PDB file of C-alpha atoms and ligand atoms in Angstrom:
ATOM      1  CA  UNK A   1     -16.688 -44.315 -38.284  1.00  0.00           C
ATOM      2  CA  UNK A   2     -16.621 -47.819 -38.335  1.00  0.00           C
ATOM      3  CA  UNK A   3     -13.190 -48.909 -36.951  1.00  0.00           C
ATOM      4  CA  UNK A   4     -13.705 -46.931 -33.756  1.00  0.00           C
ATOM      5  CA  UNK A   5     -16.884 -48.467 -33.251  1.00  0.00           C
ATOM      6  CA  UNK A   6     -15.480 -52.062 -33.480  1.00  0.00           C
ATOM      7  CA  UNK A   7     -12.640 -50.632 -30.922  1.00  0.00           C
ATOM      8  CA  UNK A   8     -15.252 -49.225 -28.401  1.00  0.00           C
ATOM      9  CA  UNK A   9     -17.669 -52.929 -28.805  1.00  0.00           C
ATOM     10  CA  UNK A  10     -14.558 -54.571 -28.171  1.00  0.00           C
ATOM     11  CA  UNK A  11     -13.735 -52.438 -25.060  1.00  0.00           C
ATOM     12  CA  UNK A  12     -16.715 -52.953 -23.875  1.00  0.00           C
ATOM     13  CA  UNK A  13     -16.271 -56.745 -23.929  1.00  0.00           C
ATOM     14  CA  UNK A  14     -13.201 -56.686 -22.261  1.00  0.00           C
ATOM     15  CA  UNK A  15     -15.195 -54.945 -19.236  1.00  0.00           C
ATOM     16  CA  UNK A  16     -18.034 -57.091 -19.265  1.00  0.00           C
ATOM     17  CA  UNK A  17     -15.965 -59.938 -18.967  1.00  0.00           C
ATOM     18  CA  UNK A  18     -13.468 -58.778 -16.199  1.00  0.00           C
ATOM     19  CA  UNK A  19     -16.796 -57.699 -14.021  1.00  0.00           C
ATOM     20  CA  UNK A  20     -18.236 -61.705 -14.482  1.00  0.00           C
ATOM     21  CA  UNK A  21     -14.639 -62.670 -13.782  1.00  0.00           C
ATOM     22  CA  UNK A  22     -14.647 -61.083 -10.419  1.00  0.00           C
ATOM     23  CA  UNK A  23     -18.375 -62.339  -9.529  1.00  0.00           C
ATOM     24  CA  UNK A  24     -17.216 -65.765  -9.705  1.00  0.00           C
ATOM     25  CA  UNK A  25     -15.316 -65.249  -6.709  1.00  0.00           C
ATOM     26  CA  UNK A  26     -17.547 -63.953  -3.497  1.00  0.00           C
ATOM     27  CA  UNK A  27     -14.672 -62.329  -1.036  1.00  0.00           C
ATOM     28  CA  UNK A  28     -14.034 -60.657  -4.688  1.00  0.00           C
ATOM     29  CA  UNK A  29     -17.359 -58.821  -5.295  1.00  0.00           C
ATOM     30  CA  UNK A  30     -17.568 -57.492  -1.620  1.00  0.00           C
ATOM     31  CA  UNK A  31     -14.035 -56.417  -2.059  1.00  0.00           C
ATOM     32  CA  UNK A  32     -14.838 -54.843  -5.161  1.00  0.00           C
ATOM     33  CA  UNK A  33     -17.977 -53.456  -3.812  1.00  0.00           C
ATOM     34  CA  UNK A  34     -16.093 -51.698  -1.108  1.00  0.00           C
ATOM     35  CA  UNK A  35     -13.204 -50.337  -3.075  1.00  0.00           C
ATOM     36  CA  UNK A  36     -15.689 -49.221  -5.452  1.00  0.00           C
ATOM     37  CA  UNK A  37     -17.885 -47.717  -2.900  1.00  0.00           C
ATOM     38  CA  UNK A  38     -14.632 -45.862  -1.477  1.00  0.00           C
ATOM     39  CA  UNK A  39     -14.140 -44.396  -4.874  1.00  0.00           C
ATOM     40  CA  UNK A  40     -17.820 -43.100  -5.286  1.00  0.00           C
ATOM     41  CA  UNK A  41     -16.971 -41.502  -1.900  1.00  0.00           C
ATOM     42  CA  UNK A  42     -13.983 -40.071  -2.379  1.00  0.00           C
ATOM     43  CA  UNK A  43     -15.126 -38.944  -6.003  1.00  0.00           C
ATOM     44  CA  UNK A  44     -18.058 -37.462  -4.229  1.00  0.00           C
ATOM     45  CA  UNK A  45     -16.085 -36.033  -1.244  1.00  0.00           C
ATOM     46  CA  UNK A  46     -13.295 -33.981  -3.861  1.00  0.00           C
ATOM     47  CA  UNK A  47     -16.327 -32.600  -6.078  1.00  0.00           C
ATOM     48  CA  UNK A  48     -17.705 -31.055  -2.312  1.00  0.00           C
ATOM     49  CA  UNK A  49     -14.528 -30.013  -1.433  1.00  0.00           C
ATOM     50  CA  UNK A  50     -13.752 -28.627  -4.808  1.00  0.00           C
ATOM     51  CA  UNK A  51     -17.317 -26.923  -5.260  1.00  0.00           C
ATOM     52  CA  UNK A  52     -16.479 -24.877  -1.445  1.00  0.00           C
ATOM     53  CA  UNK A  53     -12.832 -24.327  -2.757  1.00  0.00           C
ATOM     54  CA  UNK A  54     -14.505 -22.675  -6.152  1.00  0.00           C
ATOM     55  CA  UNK A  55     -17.304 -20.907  -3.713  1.00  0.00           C
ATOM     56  CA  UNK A  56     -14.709 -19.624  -1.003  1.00  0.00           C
ATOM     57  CA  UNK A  57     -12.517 -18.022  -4.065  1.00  0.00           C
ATOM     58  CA  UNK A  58     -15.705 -16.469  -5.788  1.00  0.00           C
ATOM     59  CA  UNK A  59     -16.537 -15.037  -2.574  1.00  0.00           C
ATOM     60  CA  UNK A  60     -13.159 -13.670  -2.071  1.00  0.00           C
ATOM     61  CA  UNK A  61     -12.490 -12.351  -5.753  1.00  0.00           C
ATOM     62  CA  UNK A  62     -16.228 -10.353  -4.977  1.00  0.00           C
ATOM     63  CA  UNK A  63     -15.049  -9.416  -1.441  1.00  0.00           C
ATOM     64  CA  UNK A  64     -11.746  -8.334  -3.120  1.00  0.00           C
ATOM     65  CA  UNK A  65     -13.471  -6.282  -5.470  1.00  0.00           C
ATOM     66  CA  UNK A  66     -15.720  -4.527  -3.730  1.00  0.00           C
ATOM     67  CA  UNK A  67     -12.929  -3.339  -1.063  1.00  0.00           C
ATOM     68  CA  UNK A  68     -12.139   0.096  -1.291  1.00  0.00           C
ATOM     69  CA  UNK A  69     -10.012   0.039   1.748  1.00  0.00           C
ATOM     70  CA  UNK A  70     -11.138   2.372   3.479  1.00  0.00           C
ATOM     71  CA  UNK A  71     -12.364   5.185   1.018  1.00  0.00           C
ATOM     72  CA  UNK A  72     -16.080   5.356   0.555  1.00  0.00           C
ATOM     73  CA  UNK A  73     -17.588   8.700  -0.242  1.00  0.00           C
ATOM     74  CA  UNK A  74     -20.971   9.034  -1.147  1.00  0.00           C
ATOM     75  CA  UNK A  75     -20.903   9.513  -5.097  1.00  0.00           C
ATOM     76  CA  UNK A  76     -21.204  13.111  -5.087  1.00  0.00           C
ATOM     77  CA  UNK A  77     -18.491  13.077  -2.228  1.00  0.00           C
ATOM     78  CA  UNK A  78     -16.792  10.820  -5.159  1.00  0.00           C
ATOM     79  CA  UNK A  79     -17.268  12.470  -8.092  1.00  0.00           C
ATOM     80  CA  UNK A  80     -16.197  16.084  -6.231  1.00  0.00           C
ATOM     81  CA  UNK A  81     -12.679  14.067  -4.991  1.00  0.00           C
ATOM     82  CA  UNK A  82     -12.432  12.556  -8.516  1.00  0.00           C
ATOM     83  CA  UNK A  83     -12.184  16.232  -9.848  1.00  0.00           C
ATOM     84  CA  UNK A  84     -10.265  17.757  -7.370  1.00  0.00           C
ATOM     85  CA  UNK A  85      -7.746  14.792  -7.827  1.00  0.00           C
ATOM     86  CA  UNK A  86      -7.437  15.211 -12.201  1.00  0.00           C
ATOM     87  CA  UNK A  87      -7.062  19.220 -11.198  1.00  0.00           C
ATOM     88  CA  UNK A  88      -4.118  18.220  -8.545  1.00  0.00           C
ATOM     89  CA  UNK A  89      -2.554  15.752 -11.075  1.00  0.00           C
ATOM     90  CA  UNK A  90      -2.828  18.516 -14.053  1.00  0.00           C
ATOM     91  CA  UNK A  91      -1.014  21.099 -11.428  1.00  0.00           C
ATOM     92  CA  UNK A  92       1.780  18.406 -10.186  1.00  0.00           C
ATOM     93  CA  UNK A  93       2.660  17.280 -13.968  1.00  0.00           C
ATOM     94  CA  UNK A  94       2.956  21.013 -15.124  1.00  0.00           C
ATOM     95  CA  UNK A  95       5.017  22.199 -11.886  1.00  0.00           C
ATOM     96  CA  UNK A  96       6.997  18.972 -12.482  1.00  0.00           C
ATOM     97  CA  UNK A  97       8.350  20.040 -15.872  1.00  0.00           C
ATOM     98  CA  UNK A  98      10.452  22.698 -13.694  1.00  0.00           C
ATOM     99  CA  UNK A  99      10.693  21.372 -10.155  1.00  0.00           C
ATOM    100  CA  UNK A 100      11.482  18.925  -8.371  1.00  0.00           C
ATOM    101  CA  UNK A 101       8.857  16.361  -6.951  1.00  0.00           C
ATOM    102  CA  UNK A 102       9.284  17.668  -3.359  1.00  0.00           C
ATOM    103  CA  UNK A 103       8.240  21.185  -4.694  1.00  0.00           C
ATOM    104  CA  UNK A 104       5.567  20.320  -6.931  1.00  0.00           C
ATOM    105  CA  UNK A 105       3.653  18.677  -4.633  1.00  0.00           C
ATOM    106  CA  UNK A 106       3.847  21.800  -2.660  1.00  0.00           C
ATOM    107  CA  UNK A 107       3.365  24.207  -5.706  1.00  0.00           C
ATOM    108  CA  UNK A 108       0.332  21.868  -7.177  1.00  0.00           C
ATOM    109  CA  UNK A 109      -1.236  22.173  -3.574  1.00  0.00           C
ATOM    110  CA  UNK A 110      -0.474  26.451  -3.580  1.00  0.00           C
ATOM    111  CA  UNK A 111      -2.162  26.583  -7.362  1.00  0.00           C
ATOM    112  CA  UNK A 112      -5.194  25.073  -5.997  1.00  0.00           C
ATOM    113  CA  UNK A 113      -5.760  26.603  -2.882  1.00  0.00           C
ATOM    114  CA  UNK A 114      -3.863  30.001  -3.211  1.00  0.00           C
ATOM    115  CA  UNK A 115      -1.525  31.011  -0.529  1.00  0.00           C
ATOM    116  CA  UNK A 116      -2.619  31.200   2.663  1.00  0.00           C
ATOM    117  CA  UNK A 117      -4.948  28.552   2.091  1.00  0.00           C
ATOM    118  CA  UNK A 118      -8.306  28.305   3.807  1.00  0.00           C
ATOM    119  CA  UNK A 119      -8.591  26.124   6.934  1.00  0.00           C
ATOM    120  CA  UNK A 120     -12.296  25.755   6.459  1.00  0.00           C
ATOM    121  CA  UNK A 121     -13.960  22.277   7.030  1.00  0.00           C
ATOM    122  CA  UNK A 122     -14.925  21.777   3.904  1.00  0.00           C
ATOM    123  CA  UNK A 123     -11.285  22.175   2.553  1.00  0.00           C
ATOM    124  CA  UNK A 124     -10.219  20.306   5.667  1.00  0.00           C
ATOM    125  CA  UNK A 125     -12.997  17.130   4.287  1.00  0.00           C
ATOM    126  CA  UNK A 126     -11.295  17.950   0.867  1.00  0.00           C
ATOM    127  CA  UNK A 127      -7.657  17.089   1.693  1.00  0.00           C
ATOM    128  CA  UNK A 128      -8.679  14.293   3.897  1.00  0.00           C
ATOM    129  CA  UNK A 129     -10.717  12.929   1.228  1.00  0.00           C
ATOM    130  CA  UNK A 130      -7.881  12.967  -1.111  1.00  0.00           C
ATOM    131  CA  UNK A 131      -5.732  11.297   1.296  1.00  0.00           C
ATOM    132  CA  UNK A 132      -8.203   8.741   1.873  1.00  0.00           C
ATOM    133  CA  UNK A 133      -8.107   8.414  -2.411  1.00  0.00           C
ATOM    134  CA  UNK A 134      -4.553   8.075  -2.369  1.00  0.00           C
ATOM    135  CA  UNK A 135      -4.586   5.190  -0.118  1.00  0.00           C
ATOM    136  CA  UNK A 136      -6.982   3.237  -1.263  1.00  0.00           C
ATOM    137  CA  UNK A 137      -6.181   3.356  -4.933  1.00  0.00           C
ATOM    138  CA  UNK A 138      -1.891   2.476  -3.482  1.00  0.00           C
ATOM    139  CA  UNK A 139      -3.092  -0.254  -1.831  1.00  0.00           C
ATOM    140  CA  UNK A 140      -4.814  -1.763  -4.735  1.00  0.00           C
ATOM    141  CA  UNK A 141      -1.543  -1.086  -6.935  1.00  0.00           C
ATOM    142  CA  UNK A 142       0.358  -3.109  -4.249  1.00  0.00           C
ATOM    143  CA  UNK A 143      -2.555  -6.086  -4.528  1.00  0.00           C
ATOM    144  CA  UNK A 144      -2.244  -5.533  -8.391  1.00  0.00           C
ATOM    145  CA  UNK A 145       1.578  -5.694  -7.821  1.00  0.00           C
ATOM    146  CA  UNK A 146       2.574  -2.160  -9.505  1.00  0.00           C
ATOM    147  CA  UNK A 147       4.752  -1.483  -7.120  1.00  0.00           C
ATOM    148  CA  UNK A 148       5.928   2.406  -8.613  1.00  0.00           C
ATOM    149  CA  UNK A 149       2.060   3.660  -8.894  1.00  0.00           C
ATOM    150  CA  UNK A 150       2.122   2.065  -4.899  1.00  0.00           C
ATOM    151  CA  UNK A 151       5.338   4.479  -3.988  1.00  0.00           C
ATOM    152  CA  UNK A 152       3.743   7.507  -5.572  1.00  0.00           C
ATOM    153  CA  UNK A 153      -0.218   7.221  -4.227  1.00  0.00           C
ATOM    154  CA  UNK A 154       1.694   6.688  -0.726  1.00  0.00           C
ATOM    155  CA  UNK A 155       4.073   9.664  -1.124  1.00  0.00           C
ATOM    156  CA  UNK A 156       0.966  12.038  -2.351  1.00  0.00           C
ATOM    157  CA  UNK A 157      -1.129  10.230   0.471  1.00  0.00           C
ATOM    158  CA  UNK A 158       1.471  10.995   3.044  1.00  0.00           C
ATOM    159  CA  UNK A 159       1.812  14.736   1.799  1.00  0.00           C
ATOM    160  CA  UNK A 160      -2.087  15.225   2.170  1.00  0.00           C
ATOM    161  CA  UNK A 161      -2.189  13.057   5.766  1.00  0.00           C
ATOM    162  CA  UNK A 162       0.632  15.626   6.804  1.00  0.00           C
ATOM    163  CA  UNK A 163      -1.146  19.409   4.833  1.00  0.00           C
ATOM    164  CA  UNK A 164      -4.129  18.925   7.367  1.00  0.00           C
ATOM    165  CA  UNK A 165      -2.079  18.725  10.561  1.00  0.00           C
ATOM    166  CA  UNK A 166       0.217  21.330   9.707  1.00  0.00           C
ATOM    167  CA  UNK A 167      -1.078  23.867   7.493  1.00  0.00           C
ATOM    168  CA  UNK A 168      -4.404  23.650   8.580  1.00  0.00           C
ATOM    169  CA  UNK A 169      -5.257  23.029  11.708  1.00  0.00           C
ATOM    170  CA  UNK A 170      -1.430  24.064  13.247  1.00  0.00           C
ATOM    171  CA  UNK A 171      -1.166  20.883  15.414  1.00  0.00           C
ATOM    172  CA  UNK A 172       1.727  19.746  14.239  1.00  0.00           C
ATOM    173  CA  UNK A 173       4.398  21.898  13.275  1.00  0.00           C
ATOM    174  CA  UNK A 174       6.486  20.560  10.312  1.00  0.00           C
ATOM    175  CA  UNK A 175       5.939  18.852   6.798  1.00  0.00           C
ATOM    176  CA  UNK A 176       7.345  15.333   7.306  1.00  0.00           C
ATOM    177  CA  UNK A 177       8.991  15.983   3.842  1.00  0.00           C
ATOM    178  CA  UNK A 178      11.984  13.498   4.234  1.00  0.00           C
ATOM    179  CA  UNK A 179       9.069  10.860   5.233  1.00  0.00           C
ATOM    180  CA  UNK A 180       6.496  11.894   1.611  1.00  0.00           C
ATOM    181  CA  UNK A 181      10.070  11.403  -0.386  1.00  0.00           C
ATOM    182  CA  UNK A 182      11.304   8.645   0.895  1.00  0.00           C
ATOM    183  CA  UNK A 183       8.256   6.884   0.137  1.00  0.00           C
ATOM    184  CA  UNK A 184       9.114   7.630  -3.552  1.00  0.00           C
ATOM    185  CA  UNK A 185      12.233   4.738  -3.112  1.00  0.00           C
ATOM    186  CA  UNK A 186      10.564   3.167  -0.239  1.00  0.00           C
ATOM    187  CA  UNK A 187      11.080  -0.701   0.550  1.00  0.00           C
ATOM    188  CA  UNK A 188       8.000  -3.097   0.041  1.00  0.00           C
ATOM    189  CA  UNK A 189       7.916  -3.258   3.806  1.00  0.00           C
ATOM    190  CA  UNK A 190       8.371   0.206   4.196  1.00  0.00           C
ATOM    191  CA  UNK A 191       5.240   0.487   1.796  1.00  0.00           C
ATOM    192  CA  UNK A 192       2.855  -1.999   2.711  1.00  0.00           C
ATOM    193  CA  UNK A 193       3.236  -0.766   6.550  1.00  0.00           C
ATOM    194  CA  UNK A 194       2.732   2.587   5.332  1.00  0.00           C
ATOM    195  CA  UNK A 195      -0.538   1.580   3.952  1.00  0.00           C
ATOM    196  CA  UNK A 196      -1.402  -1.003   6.321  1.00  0.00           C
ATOM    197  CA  UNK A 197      -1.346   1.248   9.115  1.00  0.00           C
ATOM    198  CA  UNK A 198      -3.376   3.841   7.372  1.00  0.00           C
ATOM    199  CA  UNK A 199      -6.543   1.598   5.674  1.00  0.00           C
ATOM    200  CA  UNK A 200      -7.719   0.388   9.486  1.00  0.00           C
ATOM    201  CA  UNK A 201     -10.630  -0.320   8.157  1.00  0.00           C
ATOM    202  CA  UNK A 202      -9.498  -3.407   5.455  1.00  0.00           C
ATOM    203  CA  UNK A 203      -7.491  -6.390   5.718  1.00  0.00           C
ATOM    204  CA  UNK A 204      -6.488  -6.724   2.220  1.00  0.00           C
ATOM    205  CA  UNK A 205      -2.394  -6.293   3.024  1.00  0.00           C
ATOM    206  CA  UNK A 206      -3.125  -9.009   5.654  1.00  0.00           C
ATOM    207  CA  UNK A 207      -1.491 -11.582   3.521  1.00  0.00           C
ATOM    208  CA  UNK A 208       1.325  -9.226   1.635  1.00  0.00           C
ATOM    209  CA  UNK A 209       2.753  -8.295   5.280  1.00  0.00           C
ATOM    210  CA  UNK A 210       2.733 -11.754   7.094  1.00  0.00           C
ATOM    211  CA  UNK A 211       5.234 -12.390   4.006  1.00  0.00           C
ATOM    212  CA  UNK A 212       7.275  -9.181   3.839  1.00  0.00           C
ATOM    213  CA  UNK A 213       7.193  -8.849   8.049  1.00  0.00           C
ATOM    214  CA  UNK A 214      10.410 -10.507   7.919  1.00  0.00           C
ATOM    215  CA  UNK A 215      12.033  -8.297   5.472  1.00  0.00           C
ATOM    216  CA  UNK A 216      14.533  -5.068   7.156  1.00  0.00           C
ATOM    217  CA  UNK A 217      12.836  -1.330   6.832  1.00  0.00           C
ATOM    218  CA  UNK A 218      15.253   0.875   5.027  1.00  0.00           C
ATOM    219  CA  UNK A 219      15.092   4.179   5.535  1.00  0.00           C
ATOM    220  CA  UNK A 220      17.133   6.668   3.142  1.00  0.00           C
ATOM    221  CA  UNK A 221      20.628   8.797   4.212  1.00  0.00           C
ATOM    222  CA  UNK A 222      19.478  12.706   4.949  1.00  0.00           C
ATOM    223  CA  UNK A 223      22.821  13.457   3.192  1.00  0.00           C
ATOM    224  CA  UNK A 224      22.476  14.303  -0.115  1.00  0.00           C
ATOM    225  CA  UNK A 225      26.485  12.831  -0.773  1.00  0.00           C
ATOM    226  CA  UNK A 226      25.646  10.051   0.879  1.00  0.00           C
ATOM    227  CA  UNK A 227      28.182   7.116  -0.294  1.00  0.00           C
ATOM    228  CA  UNK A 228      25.771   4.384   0.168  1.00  0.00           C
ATOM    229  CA  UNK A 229      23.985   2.962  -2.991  1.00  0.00           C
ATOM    230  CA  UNK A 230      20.438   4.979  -3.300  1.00  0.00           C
ATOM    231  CA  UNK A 231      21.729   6.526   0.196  1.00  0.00           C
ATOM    232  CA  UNK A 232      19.877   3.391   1.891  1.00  0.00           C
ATOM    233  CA  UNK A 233      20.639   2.138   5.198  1.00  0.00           C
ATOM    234  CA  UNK A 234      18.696  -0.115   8.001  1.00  0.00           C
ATOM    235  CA  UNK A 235      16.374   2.332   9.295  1.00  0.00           C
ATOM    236  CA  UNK A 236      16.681   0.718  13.288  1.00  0.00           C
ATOM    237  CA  UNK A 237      20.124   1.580  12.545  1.00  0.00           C
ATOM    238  CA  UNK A 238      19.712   5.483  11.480  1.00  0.00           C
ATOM    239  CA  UNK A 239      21.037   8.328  13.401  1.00  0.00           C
ATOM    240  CA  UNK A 240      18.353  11.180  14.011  1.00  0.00           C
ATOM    241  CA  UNK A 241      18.801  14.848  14.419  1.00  0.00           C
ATOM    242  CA  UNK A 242      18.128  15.020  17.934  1.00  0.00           C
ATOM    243  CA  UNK A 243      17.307  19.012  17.616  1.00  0.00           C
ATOM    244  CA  UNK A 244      14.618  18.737  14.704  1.00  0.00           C
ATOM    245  CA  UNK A 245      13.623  15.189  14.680  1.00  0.00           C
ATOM    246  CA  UNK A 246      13.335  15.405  10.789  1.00  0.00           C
ATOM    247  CA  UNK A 247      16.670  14.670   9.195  1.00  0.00           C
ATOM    248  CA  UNK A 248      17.842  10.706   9.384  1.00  0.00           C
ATOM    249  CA  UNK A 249      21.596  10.054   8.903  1.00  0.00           C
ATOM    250  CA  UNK A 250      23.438   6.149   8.811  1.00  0.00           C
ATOM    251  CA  UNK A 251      25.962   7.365  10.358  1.00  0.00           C
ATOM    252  CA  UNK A 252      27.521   9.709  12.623  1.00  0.00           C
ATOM    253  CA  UNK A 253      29.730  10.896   9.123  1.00  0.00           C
ATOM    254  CA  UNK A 254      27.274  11.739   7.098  1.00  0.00           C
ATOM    255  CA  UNK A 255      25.502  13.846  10.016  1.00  0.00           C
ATOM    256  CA  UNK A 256      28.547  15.550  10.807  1.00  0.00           C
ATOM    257  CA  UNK A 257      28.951  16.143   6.534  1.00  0.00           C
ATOM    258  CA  UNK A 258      25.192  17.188   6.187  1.00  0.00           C
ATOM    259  CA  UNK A 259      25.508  19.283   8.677  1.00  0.00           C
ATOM    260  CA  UNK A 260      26.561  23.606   7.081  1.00  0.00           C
ATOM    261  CA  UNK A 261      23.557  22.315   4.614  1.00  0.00           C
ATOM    262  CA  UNK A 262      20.749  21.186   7.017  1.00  0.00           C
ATOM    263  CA  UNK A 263      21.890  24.228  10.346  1.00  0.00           C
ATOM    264  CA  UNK A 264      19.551  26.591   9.248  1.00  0.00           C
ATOM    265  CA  UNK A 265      16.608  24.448   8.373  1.00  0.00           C
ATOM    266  CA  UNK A 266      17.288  22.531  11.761  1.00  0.00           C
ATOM    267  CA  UNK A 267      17.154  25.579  13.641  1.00  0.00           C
ATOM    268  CA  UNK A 268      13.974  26.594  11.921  1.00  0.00           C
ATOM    269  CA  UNK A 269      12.411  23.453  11.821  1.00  0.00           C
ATOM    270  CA  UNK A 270      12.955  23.300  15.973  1.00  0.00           C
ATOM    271  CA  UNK A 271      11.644  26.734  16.616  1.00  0.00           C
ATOM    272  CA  UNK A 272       8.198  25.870  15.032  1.00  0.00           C
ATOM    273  CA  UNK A 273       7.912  22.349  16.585  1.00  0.00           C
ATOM    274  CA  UNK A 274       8.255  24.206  19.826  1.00  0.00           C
ATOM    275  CA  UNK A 275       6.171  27.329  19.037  1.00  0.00           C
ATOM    276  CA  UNK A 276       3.440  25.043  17.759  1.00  0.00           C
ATOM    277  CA  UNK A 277       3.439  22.615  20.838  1.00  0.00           C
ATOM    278  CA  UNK A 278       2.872  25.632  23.099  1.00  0.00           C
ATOM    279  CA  UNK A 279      -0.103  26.709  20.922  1.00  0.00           C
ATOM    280  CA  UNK A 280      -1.702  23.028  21.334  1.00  0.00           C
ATOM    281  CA  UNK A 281      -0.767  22.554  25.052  1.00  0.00           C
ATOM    282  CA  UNK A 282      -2.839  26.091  25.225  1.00  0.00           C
ATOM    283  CA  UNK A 283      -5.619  24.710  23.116  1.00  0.00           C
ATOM    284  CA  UNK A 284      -5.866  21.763  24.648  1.00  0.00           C
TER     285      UNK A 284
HETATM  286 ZN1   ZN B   1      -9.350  -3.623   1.372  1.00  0.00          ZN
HETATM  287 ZN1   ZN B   2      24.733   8.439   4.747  1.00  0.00          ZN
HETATM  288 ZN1   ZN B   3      18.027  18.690  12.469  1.00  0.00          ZN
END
């Protein structure tokens, strides 16, 4: 087009004659030659820096992917766990239709293995496997920010970490089943500890805890009537059942309320912790 190219001759002029400007004057070039010579640098120095910056985040962004915090079967290890998992998912959603989520864990867990269910190691490896599933696909939901699939991988991770224990090897003697529900409502703190604590082997939540660390745990009321708005309260605050351990209360209130409801199953729940730490202090 010829108007542009008059425009861009005409430029060029302009240039041409502001660089024989300058060389007229000799304290002008060397002072041009140095600020120009500080540009090149710098110009030099920010496409280094932002070459490593692009570099450091590929790196990361592969790192990032590869991470499986913490789970890493072989790949028939995998694709066993990956079936086991779609079979426990098919048995939770169909007992969920009628129960509550507390029981259909349970329930999905009883379809599977039958009642009582075998304590073998490779049902043991099974369970811990799953567990190990759960956490590492929770903690990529919190890096992915989907917070809700985060709740329920930890609450089905925590009822796993908690069936090897108790119903199989009879360490430990209860289901922490206030601890797998609360995780259902739990806090982002509350959460990304939970997970934290559990993936040793990743540092991925590294970055999501320095920046929740801050933030109060909050634990939820054992009383079902509860006044308190999703029955959460301060969890360094929280009353405990001193008898079972199990039941948390915000206040001395709702304890005394809760308590016709929770008697029996805090008398039961005692008796086995006791019974079963006998039976280890035997074993061990
Ligand atoms: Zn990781
Ligand atoms: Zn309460
Ligand atoms: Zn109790």
């Amino acid at each position: 087009m010829p108007s542009s190219k008059k425009n861009s001759s005409r430029r060029k002029g302009k240039k041409a004659a502001a660089i024989s400007g300058a060389s007229n004057n000799n304290n002008g070039v060397e002072h041009d030659a140095v600020l120009e010579r500080a540009i090149a640098l710098a110009a030099a120095e920010k496409r280094t820096l932002d070459k490593a910056a692009a570099e450091e985040k590929a790196k990361e962004s592969v790192a990032g992917s590869k991470c499986k915090h913490g789970y890493d079967p072989s790949p028939i290890e995998a694709r066993f766990c990956n079936n086991f998992m779609a079979k426990f998912m098919d048995a939770i959603n169909s007992a969920r239709k009628r129960h509550d989520n507390e029981h259909s864990l349970a329930l999905a867990f009883d379809s599977i293995f039958g009642k009582p269910c075998p304590k073998g190691a490779k049902e043991i490896a099974t369970i811990e496997r799953a567990a190990s599933f759960c956490l590492s696909i929770g903690t990529q939901n919190l890096l992915d920010g989907d917070y809700d699939c985060a709740r329920q991988n930890a609450s089905m991770g925590c009822f796993f970490l908690e069936i090897v224990p108790t119903v199989m090897l009879g360490t430990k003697a209860n289901i922490d089943w206030p601890k797998i529900m609360e995780l259902n409502y739990a806090d982002l703190r509350t959460l990304i500890s939970f997970y934290r604590k559990r993936t040793h082997h990743c540092s991925c939540l590294d970055k999501m805890y320095k920046e929740v660390k801050s933030m109060k745990k909050m634990g939820i009321c054992y009383n079902p009537e509860c006044g308190l708005s999703n029955r959460k309260a301060e969890r360094s605050t929280m009353l405990h059942c001193t008898q079972c351990r199990c039941a948390n209360y915000c206040s001395r209130e709702c304890q005394a309320a809760d308590w016709p409801r929770h008697r029996d199953g805090c008398v039961e729940t005692a008796e086995c912790t006791e019974r079963v730490k006998k039976i280890v202090k035997i074993a061990t």
